[in-house]
mmCIF file of N, CA, C and O in Angstrom:
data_model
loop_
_atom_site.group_PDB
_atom_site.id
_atom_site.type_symbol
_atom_site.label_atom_id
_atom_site.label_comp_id
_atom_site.label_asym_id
_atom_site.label_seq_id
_atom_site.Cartn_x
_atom_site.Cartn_y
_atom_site.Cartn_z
ATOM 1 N N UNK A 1166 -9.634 10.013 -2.013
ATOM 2 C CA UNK A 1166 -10.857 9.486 -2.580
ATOM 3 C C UNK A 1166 -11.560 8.618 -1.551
ATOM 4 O O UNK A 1166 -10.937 8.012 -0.679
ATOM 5 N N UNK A 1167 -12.814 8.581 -1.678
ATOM 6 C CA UNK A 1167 -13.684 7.583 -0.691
ATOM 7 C C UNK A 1167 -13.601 6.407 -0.387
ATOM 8 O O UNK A 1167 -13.761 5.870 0.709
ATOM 9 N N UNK A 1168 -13.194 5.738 -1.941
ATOM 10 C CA UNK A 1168 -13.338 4.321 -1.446
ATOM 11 C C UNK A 1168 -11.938 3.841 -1.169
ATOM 12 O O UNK A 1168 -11.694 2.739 -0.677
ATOM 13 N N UNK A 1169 -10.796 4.966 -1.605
ATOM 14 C CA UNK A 1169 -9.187 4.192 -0.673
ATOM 15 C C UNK A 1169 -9.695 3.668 0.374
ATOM 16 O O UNK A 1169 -9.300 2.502 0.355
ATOM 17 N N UNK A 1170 -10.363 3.832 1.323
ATOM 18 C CA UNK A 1170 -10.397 3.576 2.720
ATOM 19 C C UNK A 1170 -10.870 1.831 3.092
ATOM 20 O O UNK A 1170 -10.520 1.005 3.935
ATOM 21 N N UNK A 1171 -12.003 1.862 1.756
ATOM 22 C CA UNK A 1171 -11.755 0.790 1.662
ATOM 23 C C UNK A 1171 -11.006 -0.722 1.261
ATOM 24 O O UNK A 1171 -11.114 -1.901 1.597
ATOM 25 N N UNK A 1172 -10.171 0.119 0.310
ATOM 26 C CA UNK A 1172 -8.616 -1.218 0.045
ATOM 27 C C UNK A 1172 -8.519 -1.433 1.745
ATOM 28 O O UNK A 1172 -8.730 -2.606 2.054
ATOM 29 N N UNK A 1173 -8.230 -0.492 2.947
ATOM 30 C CA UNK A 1173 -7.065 -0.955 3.288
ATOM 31 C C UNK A 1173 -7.538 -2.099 4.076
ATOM 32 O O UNK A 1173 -6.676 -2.770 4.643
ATOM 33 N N UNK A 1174 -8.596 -2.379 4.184
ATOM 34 C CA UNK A 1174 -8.935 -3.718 5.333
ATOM 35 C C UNK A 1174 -8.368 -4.951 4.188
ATOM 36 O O UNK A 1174 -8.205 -6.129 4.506
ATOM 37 N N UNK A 1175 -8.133 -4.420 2.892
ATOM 38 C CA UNK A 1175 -7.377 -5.561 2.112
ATOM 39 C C UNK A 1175 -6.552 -6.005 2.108
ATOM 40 O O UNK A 1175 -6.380 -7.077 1.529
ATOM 41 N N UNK A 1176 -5.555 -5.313 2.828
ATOM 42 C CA UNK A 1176 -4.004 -5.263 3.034
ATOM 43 C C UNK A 1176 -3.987 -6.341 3.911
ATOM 44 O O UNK A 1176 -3.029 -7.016 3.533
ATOM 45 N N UNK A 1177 -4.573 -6.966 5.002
ATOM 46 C CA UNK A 1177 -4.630 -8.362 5.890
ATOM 47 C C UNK A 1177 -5.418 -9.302 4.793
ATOM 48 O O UNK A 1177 -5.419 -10.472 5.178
ATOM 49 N N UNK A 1178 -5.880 -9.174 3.925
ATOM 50 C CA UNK A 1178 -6.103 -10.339 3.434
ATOM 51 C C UNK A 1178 -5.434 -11.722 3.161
ATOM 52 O O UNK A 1178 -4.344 -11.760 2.590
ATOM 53 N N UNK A 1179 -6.043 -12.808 3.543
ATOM 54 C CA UNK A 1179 -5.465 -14.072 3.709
ATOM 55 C C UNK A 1179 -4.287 -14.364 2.205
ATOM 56 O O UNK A 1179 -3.151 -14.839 2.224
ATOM 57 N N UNK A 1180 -5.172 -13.830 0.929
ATOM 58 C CA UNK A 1180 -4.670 -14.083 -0.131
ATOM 59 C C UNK A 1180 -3.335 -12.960 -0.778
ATOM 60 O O UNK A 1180 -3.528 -11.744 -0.817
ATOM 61 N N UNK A 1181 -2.107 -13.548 -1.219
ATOM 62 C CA UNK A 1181 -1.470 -12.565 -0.998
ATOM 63 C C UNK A 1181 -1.491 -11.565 -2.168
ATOM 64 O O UNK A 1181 -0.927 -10.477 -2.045
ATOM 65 N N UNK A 1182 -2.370 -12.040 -3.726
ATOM 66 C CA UNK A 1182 -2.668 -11.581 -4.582
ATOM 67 C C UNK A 1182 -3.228 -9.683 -4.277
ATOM 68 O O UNK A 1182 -2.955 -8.563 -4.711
ATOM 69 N N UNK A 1183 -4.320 -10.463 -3.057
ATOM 70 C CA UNK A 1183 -5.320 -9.610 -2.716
ATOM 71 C C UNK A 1183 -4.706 -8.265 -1.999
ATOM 72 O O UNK A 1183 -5.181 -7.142 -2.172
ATOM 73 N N UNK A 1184 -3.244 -8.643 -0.925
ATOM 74 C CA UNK A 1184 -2.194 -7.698 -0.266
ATOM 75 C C UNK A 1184 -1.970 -7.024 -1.350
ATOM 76 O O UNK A 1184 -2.226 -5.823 -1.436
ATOM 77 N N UNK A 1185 -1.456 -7.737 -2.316
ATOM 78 C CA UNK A 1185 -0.674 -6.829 -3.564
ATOM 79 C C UNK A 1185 -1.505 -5.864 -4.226
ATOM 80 O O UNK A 1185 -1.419 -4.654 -4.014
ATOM 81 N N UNK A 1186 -2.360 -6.432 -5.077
ATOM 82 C CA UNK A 1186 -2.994 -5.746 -5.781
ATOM 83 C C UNK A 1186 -3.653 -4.565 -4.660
ATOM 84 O O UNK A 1186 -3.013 -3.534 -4.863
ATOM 85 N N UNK A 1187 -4.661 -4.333 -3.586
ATOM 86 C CA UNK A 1187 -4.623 -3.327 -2.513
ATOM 87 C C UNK A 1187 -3.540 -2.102 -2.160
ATOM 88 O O UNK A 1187 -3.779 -0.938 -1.836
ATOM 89 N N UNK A 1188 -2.320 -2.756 -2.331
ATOM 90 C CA UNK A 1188 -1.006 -2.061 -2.236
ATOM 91 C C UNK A 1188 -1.248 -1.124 -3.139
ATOM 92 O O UNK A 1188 -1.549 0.059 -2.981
ATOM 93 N N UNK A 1189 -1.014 -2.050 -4.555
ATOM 94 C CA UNK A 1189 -0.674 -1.195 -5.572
ATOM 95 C C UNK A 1189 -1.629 -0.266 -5.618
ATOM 96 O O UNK A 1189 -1.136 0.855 -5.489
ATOM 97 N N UNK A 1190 -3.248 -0.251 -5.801
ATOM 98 C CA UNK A 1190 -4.362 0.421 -6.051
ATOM 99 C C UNK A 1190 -4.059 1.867 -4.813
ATOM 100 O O UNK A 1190 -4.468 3.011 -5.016
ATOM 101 N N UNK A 1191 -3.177 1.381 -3.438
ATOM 102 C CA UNK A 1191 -3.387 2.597 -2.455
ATOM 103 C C UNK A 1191 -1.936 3.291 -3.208
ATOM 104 O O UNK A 1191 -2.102 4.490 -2.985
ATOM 105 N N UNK A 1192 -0.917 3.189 -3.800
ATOM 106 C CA UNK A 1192 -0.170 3.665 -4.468
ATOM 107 C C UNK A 1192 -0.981 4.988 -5.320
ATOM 108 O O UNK A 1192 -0.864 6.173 -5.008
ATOM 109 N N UNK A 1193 -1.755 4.493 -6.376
ATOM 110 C CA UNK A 1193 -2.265 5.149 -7.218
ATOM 111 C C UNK A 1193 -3.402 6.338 -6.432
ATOM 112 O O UNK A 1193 -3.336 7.531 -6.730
ATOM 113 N N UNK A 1194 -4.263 5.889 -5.568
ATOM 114 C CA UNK A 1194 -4.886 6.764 -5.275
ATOM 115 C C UNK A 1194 -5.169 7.256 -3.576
ATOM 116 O O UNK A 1194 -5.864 8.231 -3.291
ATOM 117 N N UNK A 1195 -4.397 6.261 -2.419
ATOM 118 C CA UNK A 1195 -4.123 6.688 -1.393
ATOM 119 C C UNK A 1195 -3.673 7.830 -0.692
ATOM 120 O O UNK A 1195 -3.122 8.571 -1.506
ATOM 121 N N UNK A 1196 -3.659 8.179 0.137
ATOM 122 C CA UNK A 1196 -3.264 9.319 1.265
ATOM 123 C C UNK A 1196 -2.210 8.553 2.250
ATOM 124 O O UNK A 1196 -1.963 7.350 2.341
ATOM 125 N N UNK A 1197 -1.649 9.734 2.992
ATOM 126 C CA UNK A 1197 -0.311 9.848 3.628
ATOM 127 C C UNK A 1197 -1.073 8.690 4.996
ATOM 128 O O UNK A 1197 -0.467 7.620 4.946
ATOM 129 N N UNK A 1198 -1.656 8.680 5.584
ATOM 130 C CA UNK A 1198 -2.466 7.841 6.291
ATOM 131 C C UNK A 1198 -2.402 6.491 5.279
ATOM 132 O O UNK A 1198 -1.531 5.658 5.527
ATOM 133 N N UNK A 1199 -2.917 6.363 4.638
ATOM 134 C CA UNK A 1199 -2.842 4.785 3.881
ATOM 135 C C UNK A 1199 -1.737 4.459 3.663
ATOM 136 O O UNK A 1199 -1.849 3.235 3.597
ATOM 137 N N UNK A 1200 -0.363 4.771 3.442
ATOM 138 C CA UNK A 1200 0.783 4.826 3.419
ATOM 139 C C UNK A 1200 1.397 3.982 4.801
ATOM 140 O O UNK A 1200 2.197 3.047 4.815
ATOM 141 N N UNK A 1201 0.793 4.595 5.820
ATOM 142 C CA UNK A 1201 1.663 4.074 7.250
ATOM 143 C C UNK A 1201 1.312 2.438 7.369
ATOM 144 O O UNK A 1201 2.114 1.560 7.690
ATOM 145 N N UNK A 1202 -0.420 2.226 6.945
ATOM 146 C CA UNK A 1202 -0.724 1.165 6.425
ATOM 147 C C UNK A 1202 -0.258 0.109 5.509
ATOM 148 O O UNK A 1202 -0.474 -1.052 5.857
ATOM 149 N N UNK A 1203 0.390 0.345 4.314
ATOM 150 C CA UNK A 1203 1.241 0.367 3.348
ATOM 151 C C UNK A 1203 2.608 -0.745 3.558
ATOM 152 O O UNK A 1203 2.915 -1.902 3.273
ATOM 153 N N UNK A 1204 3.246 0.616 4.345
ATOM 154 C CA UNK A 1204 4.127 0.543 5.113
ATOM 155 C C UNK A 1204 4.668 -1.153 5.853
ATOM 156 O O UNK A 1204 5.756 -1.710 6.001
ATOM 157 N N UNK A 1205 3.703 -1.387 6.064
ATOM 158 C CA UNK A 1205 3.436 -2.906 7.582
ATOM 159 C C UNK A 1205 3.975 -3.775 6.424
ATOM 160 O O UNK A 1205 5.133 -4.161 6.578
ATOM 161 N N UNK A 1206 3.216 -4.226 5.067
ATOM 162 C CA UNK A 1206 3.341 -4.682 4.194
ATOM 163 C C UNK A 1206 4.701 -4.960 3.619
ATOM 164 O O UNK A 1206 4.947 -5.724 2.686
ATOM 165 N N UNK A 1207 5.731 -4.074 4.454
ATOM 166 C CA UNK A 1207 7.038 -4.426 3.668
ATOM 167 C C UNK A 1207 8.012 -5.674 4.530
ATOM 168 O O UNK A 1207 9.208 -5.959 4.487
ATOM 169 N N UNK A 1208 6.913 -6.189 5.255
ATOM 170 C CA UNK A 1208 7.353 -7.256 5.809
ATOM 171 C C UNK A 1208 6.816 -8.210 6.223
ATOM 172 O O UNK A 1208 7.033 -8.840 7.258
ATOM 173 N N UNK A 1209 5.580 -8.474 4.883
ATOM 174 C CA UNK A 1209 4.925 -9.569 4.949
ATOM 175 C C UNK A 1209 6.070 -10.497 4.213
ATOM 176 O O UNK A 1209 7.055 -10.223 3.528
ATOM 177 N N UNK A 1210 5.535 -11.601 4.632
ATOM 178 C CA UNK A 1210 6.217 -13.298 4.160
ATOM 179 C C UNK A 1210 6.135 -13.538 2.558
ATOM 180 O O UNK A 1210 6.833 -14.469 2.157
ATOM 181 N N UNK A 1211 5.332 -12.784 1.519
ATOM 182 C CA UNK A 1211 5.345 -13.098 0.153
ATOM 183 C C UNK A 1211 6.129 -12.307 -0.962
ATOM 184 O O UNK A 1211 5.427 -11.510 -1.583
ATOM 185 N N UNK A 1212 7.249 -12.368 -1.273
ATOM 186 C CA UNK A 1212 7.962 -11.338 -1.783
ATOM 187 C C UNK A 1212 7.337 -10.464 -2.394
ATOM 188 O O UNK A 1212 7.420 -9.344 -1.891
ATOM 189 N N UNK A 1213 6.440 -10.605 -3.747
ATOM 190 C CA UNK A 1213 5.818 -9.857 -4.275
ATOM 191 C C UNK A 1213 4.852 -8.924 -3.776
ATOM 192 O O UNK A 1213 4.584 -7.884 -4.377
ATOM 193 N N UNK A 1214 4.231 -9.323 -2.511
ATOM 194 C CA UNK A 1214 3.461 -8.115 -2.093
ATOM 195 C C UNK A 1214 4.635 -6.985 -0.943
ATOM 196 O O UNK A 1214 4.333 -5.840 -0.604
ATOM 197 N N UNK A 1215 5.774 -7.620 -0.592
ATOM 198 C CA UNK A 1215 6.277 -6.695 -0.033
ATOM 199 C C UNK A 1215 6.932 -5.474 -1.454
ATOM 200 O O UNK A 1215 6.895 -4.245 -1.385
ATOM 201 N N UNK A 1216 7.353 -6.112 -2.353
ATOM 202 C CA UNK A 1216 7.633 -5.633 -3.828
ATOM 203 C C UNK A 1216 6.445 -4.493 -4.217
ATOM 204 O O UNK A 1216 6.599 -3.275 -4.124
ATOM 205 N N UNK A 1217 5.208 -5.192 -4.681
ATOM 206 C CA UNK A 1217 4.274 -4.147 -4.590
ATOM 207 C C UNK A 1217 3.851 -3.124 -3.632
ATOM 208 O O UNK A 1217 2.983 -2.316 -3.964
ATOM 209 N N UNK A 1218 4.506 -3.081 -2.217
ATOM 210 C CA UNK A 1218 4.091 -2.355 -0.948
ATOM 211 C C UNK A 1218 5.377 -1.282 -0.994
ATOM 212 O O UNK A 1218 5.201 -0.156 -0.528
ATOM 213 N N UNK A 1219 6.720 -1.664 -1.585
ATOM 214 C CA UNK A 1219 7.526 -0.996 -1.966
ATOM 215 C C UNK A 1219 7.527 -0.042 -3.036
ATOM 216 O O UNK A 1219 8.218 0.940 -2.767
ATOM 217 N N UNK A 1220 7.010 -0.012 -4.095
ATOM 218 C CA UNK A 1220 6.760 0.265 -5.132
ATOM 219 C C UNK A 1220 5.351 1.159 -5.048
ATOM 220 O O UNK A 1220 5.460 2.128 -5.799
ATOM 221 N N UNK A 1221 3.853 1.126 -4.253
ATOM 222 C CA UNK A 1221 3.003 1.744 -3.537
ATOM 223 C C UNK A 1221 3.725 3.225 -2.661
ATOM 224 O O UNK A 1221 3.447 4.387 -2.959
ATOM 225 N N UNK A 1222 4.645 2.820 -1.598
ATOM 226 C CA UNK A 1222 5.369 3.827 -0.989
ATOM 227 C C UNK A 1222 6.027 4.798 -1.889
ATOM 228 O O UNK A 1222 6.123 6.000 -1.641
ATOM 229 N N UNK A 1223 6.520 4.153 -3.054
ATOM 230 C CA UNK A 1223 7.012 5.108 -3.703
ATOM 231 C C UNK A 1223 6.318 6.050 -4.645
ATOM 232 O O UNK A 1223 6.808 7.045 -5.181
ATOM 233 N N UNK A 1224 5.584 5.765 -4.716
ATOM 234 C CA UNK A 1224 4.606 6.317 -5.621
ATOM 235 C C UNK A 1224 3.508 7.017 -4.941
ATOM 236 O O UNK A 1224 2.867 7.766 -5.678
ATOM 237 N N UNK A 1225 3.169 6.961 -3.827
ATOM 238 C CA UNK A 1225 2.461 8.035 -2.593
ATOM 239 C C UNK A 1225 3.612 8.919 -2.393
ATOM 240 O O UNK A 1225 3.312 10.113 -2.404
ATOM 241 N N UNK A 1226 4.962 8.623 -2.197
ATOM 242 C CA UNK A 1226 5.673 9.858 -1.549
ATOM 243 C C UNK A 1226 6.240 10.469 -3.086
ATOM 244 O O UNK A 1226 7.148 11.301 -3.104
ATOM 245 N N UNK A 1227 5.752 10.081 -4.062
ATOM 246 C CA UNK A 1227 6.103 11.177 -5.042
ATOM 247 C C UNK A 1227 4.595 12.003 -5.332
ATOM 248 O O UNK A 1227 4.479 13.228 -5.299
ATOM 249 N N UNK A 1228 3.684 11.205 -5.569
ATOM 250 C CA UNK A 1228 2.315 11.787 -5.721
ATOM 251 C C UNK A 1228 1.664 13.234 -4.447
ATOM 252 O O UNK A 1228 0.871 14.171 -4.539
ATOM 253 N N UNK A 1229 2.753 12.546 -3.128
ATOM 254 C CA UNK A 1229 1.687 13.469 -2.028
ATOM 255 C C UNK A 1229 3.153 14.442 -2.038
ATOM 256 O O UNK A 1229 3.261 15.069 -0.985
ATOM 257 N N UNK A 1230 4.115 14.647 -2.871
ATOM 258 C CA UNK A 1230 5.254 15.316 -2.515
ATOM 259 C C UNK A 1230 5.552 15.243 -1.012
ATOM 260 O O UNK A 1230 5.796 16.305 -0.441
ATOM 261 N N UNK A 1231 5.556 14.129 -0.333
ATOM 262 C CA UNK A 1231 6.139 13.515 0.809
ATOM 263 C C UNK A 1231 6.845 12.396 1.201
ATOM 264 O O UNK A 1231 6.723 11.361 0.546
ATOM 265 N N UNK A 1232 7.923 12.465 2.649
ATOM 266 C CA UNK A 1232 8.306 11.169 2.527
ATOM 267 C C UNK A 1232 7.712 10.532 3.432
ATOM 268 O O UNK A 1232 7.571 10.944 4.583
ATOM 269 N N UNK A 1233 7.333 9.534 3.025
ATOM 270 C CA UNK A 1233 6.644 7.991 3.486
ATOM 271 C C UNK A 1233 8.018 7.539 4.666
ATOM 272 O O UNK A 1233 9.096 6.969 4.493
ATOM 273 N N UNK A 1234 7.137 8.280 6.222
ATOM 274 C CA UNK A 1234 8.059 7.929 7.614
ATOM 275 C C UNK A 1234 7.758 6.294 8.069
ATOM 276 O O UNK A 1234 8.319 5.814 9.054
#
């Protein structure tokens, strides 16, 4: 979809609400590319957005029938 592209400049956002929720939204409607993006996220400093960036991965590599490298 068009505007995934735009979550992902969300994923650096200062706020970590803003990481998460981005995560989750590229979960639901992201591509294998937004994923690698995704990805970085599982080792940010706020548990919950690495939680939601975990939970995103999983749900792209069941949606795109791929695994998230």
């Amino acid at each position: 979809l068009p505007f995934a592209s735009e979550l992902v400049p969300l994923l650096g956002d200062s706020n970590a609400r803003v990481r998460a929720a981005s995560a989750r939204a590229l979960g639901a409607v992201g591509e294998y590319a937004d994923a690698l993006e995704v990805k970085k996220l599982l080792k940010d400093p706020e548990v919950d957005v690495r939680r939601e960036a975990g939970g995103a991965l999983t749900l792209l590599s069941q949606r795109l029938d791929r695994v998230i490298e």
